[in-house]
Coordinates of C-alpha atoms and ligand atoms in Angstrom, one line a residue:
X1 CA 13.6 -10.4 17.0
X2 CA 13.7 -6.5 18.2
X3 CA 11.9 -5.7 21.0
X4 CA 9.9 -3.1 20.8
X5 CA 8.6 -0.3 23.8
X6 CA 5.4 1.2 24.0
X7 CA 8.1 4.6 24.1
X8 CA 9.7 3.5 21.2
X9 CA 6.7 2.7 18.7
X10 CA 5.3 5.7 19.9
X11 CA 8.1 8.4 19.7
X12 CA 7.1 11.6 17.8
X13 CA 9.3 12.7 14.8
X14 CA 10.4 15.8 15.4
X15 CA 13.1 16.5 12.5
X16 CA 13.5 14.2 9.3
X17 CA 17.5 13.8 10.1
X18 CA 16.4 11.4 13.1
X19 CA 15.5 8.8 10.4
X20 CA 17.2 9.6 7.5
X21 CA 20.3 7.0 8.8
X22 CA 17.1 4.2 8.7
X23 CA 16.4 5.5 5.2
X24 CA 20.4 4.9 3.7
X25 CA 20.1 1.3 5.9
X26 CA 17.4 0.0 4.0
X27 CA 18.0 1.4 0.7
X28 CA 20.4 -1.0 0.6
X29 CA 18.1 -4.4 0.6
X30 CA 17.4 -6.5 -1.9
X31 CA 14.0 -6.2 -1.3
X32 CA 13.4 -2.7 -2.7
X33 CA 10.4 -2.4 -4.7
X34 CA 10.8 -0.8 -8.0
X35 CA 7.3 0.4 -9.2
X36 CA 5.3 -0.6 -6.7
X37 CA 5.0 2.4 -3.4
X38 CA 6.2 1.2 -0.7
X39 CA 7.5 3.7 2.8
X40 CA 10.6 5.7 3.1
X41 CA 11.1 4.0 6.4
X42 CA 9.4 1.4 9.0
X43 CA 6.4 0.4 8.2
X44 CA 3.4 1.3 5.6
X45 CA 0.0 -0.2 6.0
X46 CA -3.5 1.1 4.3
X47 CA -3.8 3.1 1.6
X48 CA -5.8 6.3 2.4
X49 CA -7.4 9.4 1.0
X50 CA -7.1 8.3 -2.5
X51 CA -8.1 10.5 -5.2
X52 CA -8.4 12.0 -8.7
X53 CA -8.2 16.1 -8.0
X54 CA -7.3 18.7 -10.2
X55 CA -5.2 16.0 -13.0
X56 CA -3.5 14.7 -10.4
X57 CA -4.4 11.4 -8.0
X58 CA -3.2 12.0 -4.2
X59 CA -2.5 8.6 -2.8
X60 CA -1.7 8.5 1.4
X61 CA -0.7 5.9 3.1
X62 CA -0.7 4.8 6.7
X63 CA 3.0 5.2 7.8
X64 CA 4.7 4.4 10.9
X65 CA 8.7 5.6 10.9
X66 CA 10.9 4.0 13.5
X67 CA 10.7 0.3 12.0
X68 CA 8.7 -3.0 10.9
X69 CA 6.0 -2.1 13.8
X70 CA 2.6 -0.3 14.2
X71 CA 3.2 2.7 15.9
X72 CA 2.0 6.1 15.7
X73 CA 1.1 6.3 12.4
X74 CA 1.4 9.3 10.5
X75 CA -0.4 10.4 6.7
X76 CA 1.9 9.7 4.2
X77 CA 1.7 11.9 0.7
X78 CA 2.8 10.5 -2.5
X79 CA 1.3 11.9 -5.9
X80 CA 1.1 10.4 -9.8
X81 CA -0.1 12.0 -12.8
X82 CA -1.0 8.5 -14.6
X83 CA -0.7 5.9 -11.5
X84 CA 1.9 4.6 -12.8
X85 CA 4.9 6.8 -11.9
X86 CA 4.9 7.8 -8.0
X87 CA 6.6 11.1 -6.3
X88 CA 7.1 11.0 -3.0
X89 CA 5.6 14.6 -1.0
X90 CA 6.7 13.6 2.5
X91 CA 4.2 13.4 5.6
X92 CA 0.9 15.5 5.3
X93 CA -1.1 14.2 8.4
X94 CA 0.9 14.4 11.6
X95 CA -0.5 13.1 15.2
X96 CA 0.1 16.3 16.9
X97 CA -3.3 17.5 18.6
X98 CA -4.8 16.0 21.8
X99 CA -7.7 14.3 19.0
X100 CA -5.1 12.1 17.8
X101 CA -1.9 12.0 19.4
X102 CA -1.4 8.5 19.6
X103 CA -2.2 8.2 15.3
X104 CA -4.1 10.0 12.6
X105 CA -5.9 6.1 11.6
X106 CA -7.1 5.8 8.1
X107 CA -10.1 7.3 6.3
X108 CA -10.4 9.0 2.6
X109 CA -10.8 12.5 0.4
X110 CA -13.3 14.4 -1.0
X111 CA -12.8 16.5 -3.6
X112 CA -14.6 19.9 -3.5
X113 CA -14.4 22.9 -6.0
X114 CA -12.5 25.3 -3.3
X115 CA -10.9 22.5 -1.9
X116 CA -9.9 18.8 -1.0
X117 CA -11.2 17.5 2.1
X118 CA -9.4 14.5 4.2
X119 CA -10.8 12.6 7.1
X120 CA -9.6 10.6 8.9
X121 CA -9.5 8.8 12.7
X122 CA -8.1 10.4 15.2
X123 CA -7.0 7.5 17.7
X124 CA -6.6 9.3 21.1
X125 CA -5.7 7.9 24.0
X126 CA -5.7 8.6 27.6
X127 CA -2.9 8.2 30.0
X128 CA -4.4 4.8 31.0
X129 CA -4.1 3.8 27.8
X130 CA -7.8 4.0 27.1
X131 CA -8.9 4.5 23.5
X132 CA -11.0 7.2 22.1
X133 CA -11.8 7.5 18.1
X134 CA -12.4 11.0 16.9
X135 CA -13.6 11.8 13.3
X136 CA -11.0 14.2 11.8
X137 CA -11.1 16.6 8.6
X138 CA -8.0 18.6 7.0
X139 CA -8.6 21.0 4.6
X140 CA -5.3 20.3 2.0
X141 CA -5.0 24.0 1.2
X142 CA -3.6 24.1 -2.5
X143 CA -3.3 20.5 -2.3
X144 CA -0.2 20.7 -0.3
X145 CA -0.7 22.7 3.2
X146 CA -2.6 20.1 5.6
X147 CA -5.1 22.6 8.2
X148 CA -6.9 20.9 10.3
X149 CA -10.4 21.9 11.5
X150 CA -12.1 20.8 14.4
X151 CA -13.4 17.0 14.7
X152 CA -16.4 16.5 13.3
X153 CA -17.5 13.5 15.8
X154 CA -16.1 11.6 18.7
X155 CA -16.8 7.9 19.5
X156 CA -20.5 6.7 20.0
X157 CA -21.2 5.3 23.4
X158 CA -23.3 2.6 21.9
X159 CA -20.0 1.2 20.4
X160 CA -17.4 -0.5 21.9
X161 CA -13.7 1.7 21.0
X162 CA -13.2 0.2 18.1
X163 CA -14.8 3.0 15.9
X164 CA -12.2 4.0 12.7
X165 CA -11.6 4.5 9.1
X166 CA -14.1 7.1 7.7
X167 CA -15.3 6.7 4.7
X168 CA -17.0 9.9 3.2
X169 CA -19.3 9.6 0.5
X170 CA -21.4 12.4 -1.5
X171 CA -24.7 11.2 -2.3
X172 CA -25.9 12.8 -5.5
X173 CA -29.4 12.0 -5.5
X174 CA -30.6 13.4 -2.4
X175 CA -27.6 16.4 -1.6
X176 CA -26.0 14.6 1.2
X177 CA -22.9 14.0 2.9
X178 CA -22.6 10.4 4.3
X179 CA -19.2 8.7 6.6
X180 CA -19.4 5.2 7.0
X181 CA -17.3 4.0 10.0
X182 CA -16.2 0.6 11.0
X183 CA -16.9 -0.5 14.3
X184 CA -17.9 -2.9 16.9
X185 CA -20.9 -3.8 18.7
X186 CA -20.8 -4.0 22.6
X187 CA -21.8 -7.5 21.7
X188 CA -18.7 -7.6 19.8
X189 CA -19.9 -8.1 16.5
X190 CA -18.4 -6.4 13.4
X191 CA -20.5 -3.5 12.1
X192 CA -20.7 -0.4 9.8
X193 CA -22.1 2.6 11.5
X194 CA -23.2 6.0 9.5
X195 CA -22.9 9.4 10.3
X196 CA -24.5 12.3 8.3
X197 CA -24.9 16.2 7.3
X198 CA -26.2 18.3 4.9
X199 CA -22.7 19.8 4.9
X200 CA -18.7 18.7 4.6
X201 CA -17.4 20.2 7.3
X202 CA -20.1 20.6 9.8
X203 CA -23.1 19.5 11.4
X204 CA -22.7 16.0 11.2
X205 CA -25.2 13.8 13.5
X206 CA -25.6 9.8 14.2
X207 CA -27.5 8.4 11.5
X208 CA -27.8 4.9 12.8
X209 CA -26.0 1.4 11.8
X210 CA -25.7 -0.1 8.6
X211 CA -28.3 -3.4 8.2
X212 CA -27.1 -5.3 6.0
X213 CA -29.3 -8.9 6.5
X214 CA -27.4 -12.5 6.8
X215 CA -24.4 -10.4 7.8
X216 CA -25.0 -9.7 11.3
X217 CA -22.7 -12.3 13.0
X218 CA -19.6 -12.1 10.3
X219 CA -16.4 -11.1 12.7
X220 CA -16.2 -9.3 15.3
X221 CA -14.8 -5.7 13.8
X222 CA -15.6 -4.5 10.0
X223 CA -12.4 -2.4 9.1
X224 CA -12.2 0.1 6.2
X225 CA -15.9 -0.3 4.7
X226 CA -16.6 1.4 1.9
X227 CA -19.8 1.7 -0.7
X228 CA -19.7 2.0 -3.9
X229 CA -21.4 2.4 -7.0
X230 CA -19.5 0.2 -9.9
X231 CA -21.4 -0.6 -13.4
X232 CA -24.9 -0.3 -11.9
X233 CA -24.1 -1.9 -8.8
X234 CA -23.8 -1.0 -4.9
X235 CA -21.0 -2.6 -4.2
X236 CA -19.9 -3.0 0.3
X237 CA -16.4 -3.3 0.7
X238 CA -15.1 -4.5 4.0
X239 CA -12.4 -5.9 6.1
X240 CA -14.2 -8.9 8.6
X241 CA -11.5 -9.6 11.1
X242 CA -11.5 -12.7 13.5
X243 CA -13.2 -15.1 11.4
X244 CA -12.4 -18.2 9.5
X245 CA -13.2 -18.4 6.0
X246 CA -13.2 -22.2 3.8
X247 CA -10.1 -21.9 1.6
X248 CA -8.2 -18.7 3.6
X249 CA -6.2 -20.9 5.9
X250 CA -5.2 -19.6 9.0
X251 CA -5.6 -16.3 7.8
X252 CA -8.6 -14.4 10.1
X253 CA -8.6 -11.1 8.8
X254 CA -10.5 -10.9 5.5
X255 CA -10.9 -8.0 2.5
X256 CA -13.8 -8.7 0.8
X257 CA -17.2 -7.9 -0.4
X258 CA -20.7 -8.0 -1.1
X259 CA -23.1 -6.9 -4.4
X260 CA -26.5 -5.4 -3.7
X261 CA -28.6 -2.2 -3.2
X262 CA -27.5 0.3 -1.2
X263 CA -30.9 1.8 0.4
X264 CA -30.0 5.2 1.9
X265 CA -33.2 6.3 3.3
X266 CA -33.4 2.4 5.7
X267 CA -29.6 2.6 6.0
X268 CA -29.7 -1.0 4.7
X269 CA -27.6 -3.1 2.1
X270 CA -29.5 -6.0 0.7
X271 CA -26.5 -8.5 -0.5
X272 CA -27.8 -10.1 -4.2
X273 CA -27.3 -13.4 -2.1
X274 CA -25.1 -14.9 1.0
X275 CA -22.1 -14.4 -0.9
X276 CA -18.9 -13.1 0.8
X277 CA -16.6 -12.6 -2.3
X278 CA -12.7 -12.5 -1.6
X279 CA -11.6 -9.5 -3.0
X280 CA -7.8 -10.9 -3.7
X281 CA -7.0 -14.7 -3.6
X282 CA -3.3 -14.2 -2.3
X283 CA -1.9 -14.1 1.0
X284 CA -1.3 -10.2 1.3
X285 CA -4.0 -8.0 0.7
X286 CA -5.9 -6.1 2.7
X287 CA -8.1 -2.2 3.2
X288 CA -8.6 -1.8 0.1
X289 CA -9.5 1.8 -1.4
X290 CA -11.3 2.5 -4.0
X291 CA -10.5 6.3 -5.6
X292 CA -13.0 9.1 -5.1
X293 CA -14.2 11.4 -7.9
X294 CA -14.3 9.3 -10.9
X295 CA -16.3 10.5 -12.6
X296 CA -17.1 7.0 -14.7
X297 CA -19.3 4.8 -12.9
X298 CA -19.0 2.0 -14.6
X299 CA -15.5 1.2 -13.5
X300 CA -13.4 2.1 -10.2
X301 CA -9.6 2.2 -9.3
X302 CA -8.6 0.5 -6.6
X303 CA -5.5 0.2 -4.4
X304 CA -4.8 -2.1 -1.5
X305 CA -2.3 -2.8 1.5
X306 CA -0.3 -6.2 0.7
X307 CA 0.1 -7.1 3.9
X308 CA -2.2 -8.3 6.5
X309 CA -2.8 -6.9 10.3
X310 CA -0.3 -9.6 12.7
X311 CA 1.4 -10.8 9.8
X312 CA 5.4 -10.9 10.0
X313 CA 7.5 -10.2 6.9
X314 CA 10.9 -11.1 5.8
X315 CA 11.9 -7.6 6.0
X316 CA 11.0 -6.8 9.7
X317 CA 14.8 -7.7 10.3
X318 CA 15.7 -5.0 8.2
X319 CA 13.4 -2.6 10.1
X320 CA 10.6 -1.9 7.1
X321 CA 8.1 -3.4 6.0
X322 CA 4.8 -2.7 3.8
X323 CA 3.8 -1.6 0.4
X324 CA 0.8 -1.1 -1.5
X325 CA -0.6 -3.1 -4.4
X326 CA -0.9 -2.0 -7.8
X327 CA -3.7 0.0 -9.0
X328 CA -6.2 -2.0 -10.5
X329 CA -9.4 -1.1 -12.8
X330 CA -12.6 -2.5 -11.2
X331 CA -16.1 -3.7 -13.1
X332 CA -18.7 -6.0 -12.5
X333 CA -19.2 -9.0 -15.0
X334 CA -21.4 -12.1 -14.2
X335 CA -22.2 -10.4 -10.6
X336 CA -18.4 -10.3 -9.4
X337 CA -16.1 -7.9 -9.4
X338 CA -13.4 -8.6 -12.2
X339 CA -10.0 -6.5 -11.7
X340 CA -7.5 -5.8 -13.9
X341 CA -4.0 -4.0 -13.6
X342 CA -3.8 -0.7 -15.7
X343 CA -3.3 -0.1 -19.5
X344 CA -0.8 2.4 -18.5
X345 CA 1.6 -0.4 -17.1
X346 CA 2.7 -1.3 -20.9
X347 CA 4.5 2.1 -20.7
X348 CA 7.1 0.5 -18.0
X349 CA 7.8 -2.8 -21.0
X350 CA 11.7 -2.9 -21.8
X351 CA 12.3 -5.1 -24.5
X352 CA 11.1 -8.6 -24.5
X353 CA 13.3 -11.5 -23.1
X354 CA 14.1 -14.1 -25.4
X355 CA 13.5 -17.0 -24.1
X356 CA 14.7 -19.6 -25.9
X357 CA 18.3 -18.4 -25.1
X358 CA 17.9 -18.0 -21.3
X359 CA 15.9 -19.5 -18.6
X360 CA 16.6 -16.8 -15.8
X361 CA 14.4 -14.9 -15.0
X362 CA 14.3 -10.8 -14.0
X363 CA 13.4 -9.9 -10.7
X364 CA 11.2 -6.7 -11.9
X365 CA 9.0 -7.9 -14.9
X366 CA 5.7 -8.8 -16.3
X367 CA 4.4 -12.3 -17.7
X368 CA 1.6 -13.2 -20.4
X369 CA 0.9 -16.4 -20.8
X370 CA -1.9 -17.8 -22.8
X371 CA -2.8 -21.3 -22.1
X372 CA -3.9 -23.6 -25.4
X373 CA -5.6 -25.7 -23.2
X374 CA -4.6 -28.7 -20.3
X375 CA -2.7 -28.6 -16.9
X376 CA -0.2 -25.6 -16.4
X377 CA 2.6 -25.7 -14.0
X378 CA 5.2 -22.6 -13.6
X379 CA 7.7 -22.2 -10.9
X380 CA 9.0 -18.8 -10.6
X381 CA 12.6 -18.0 -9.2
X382 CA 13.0 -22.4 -8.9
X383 CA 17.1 -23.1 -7.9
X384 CA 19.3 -23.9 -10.8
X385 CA 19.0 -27.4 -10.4
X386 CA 14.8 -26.9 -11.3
X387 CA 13.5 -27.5 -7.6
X388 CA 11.5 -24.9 -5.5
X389 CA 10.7 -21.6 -6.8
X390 CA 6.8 -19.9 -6.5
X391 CA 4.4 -22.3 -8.0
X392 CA 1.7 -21.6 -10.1
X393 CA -0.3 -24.9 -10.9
X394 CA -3.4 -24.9 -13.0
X395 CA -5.1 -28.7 -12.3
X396 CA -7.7 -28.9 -15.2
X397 CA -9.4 -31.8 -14.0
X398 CA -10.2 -29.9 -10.7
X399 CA -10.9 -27.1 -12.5
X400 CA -8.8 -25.0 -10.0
X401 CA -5.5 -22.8 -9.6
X402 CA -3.1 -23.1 -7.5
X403 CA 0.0 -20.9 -5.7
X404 CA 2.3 -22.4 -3.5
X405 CA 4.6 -19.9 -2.1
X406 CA 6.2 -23.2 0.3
X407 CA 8.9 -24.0 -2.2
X408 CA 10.9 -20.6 -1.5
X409 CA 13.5 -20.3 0.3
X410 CA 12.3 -17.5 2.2
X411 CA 9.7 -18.8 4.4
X412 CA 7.2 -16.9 6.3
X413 CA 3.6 -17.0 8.0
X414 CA 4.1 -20.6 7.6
X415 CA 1.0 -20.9 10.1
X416 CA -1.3 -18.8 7.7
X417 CA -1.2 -21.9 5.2
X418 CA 1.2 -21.2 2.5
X419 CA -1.2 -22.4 -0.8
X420 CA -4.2 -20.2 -1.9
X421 CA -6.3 -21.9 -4.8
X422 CA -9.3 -20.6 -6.7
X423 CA -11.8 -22.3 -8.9
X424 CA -11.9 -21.9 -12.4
X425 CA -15.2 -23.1 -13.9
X426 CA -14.4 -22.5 -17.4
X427 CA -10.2 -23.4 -17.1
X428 CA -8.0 -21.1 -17.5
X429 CA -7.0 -19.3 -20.5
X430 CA -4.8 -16.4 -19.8
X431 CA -2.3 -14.8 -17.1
X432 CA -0.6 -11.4 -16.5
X433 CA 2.0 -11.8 -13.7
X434 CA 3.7 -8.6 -12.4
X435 CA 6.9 -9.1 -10.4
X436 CA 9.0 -6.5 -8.5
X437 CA 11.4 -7.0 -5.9
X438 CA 9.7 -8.7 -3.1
X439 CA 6.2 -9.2 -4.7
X440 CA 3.9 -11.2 -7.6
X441 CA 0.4 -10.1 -8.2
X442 CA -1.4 -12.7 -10.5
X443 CA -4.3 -11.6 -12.5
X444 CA -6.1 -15.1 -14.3
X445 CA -8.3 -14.9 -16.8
X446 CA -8.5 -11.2 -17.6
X447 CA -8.7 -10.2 -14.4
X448 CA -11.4 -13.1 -13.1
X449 CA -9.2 -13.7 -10.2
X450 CA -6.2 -11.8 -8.8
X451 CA -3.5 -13.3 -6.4
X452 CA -1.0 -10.7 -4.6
X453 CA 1.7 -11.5 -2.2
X454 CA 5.1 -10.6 -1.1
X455 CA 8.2 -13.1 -1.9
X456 CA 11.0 -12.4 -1.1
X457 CA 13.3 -14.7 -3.3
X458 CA 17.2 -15.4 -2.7
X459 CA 19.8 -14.4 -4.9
X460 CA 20.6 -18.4 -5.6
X461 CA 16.7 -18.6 -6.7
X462 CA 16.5 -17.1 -10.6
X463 CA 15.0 -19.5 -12.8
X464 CA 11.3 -20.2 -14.4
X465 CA 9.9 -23.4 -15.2
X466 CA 7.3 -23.9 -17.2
X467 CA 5.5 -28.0 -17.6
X468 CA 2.0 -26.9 -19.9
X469 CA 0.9 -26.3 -23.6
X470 CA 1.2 -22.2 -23.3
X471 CA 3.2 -18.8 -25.3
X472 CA 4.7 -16.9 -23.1
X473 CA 6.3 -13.8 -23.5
X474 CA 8.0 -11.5 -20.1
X475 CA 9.3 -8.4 -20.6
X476 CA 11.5 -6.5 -17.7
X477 CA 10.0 -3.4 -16.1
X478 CA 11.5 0.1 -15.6
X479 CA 11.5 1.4 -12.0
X480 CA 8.2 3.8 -11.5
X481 CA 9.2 5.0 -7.8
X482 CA 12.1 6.8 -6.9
X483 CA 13.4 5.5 -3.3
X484 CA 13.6 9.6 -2.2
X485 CA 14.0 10.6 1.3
X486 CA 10.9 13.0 1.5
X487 CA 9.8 13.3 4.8
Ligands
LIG1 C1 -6.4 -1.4 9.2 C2 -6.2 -0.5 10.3 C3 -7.3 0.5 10.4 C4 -6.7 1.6 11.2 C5 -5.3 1.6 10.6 C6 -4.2 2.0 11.7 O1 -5.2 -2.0 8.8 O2 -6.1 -1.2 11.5 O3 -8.5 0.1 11.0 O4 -7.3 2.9 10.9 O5 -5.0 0.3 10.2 O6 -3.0 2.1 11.0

C-alpha cells in the first residue's frame, strides 16, 4: 500500500497538467462509473453546496487530487439540468487563503435573487499542526466566478476543534438566517451548534447549541447536520461518529436521522421518540445532502457520499477513489423517511434484456423485480459455475432482507461485517436495483428501505441467479457522466 506524506496529501495544485497523467491512468479501470459522479482524480468524499438555482442544480463535491487519500480538499463543480446527466465545471473552491489553507471542508448554498451564496469550512492550521475551523462564504458571481468574502466566524472556544460543515438555512417564518455546525463538546460529545444573523453575509453571532433531548450522549462528533422541513415534518439529519449501532457491524460512523419539531426560538429538536433511523442500510453511505431551494415541501432531493470516513476501497491501488450516490426523492410515510431514485432515470433504459435467452448480466443496468410472494434469493455477478456473486436474500419467515457482499471476489472492509439486513414487516414486494461499474443501490419496497454500496466485481463474475416466485425485467443503462478532464 502507498505511503503517503503529510507533503504529499497536502501539495497545492498549481496547474491542471500536474494531474492530467493521473486522469488518462485511471480512465483506464474497470471500475469507471458510468452515470453515477464520481472525481476526475484521487479521491471524492461529501457532497456539498447542492442546489436548484436559476433551472440548473449545482452539485460540489469534496475533492482531494493526488490519489485515494484525504488531503487538501478542494470544491469540486459539476452541473445537471435534470440530475440525471452530469457536466463536469472543474474546481470552484480552492484552499488558497490563510482561512483555509490546509481545505475548504464541506458546507452548502443559498440561493439569493442577486446571487448564490456557498459556505463552507475553512480548516486552517498552524505550523504545529493545530486546527482552527473558520466559517467561509463565496459569492459564485454568475454562477461560475467563486469570490470570496471575508469569514463570517472562527471556532468557538467552548468547543473542542472539531467545528465543520455549515449548514445554512433561511427561516421563513421569522426573516432569519440560521448555520448549523457540527461539532464537539470539550467533554467530547457529538453536538450541533447554531450560529445566526438577520443577514447572509454579515453579522452573524453565537446562538447557542442545539438540545435535542435523549441525544445527548450519541458519539462523540455530529458531522454534516442538517434540518429540514419534508411533508410536514422537521426532519435532523446527522452523521454520529464513534458509536456502535445493533445491526451496523463494525461500522462506527453513522448517517442517520431523527423526526420531530424543530423549535427555533429554544434552539431545541424534540425527536417524535428515541428513534435513530439509518438513513441507508448498505455499507457505503455517508453526509448526506439534501438540495436547497425547493421550493415543494413535501418532498426533498437528496445525494450522498458512498463511502465511509477510514474505509479502504478496491480502487485505492489505482489511486482514486469515491463517488456519490444517486439522487433520490425524499417523503415521509408512516413517520420514516421513504426514498426513492428519480423518475428521470427511465430516460437512461436501453432496450430490455431478454432473459430467457441469456443469463449474463450487464455491468451498467437497472432491475425490477416484483415478488409474488415467499423467500427470494438473487446473486448478482455469481461465477459461471452459479457460486458467489452479491446476494440479495429475502427470508420470509424472518421477515427480513438480506445483502451479502462476502461471496465476491473482490473483498474489502472485511472487518466492517460484510451483510447488512433490514426488517420487513409486511414482506417484501418489490425491488429497483441500479448497477454501474463498481456500485448497487437497492431500493425495497418502493423506496421503504434503500441499500448502497460499492462492488467491484471481476471480469470472470457476470452471471444472475435468481431461487424465488418473482418477474423480472433489467434493462442496460446509457452512460450519464462524461469521464472529462475539467479541472
Ligand atoms: C465528512 C467530513 C466533513 C469535513 C469533510 C472533509 O466526511 O469529514 O466533516 O468537512 O469530510 O473532507
Amino acid at each position: 500500500m502507498k505511503v503517503w506524506t503529510k507533503e504529499a496529501r497536502y501539495r497545492v495544485l498549481k496547474d491542471p497538467e500536474e494531474i492530467r497523467p493521473l486522469h488518462e491512468q485511471i480512465r483506464q479501470s474497470d471500475y469507471r462509473q458510468q452515470y453515477h459522479i464520481q472525481s476526475v482524480t484521487g479521491l471524492l468524499n461529501d457532497p456539498n453546496g447542492f442546489v436548484y438555482h436559476d433551472g440548473v442544480w449545482h452539485l460540489f463535491y469534496q475533492w482531494c487530487p493526488w490519489g485515494a487519500v484525504h488531503g487538501l480538499k478542494y470544491w469540486y463543480h459539476t452541473v445537471s439540468s435534470d440530475l440525471v446527466t452530469w457536466k463536469n465545471l472543474g474546481v470552484c473552491i480552492r484552499p488558497d487563503t490563510e482561512y483555509d489553507n490546509k481545505g475548504a471542508y464541506s458546507g452548502s448554498a443559498l440561493p439569493t435573487p442577486d446571487s448564490l451564496y456557498l459556505y463552507y469550512t475553512g480548516n486552517h492550521r498552524d505550523e504545529n499542526w493545530v486546527r482552527k475551523s473558520y466559517t467561509c462564504l463565496v459569492d459564485l458571481k454568475d454562477r461560475a466566478t467563486p469570490v470570496k468574502l471575508p469569514p463570517l466566524y472562527g471556532p468557538h472556544p467552548d468547543y473542542t476543534e472539531h467545528q465543520r460543515d455549515p449548514k445554512i438555512i433561511h427561516n421563513e417564518e421569522n426573516g432569519k438566517y440560521y448555520i448549523v455546525l457540527g461539532a464537539q463538546t470539550k467533554e467530547k460529545k457529538g453536538c450541533v451548534i447554531i450560529y445566526t444573523s438577520d443577514s447572509p453575509t454579515q453579522d452573524w453571532h453565537f446562538a447557542g447549541q442545539l438540545k435535542v433531548p435523549g441525544f445527548e450522549d450519541f458519539g462523540d462528533m455530529w458531522e454534516c447536520p442538517s434540518i429540514e422541513k419534508i411533508s410536514g415534518y422537521d426532519v435532523l439529519l446527522f452523521c454520529p461518529q464513534h458509536l456502535t449501532l445493533p445491526g451496523r457491524g463494525g461500522t462506527v460512523h453513522h448517517n442517520g436521522y431523527l423526526l420531530g419539531h424543530m423549535d427555533w426560538d429554544t434552539l431545541t429538536f424534540t425527536p417524535d421518540n428515541t428513534q435513530f433511523h439509518v438513513l441507508d442500510f448498505g455499507f457505503d453511505s455517508y453526509a448526506a445532502e439534501c438540495a436547497a431551494n425547493l421550493q415543494d415541501q413535501n418532498k426533498a432531493t437528496l445525494v450522498a457520499w458512498m463511502g465511509l470516513p477510514d474505509a479502504a476501497y478496491p480502487t485505492d491501488e489505482e489511486d482514486w477513489s469515491g463517488c456519490l450516490t444517486l439522487p433520490r426523492e425524499l417523503r415521509v410515510r408512516n413517520r420514516r423517511l421513504i426514498q426513492q431514485p428519480l423518475d428521470e432515470l427511465r430516460q437512461l433504459r436501453g432496450k430490455a434484456v431478454d432473459l430467457e435467452s441469456t443469463d449474463l448480466l450487464p455491468r451498467v443496468c437497472e432491475m425490477e423485480l416484483i415478488s409474488r410472494g415467499g423467500d427470494l434469493a438473487l446473486q448478482l455477478f455469481a461465477k459461471e459455475d452459479g457460486t458467489g456473486g452479491l446476494s440479495i436474500r429475502y427470508d420470509d419467515g424472518a421477515k427480513e432482507i438480506a445483502v451479502d457482499r462476502s461471496g465476491l471476489n473482490r473483498r474489502f472492509n472485511v472487518e466492517q461485517g460484510e451483510c447488512r439486513s433490514r426488517p420487513l414487516p409486511k414482506g417484501l414486494f418489490h425491488l429497483r436495483i441500479f448497477l454501474d461499474r463498481s456500485s448497487v443501490e437497492i431500493f425495497v419496497n418502493d423506496g421503504d428501505a434503500v441499500f448502497s454500496s460499492r462492488i467491484f466485481p471481476t471480469r470472470e463474475e457476470t452471471r444472475f441467479l435468481m431461487d424465488g416466485d418473482a418477474s423480472v425485467r433489467i434493462w442496460p443503462l446509457k452512460s450519464a457522466v462524461k469521464d472529462d478532464f475539467v479541472v
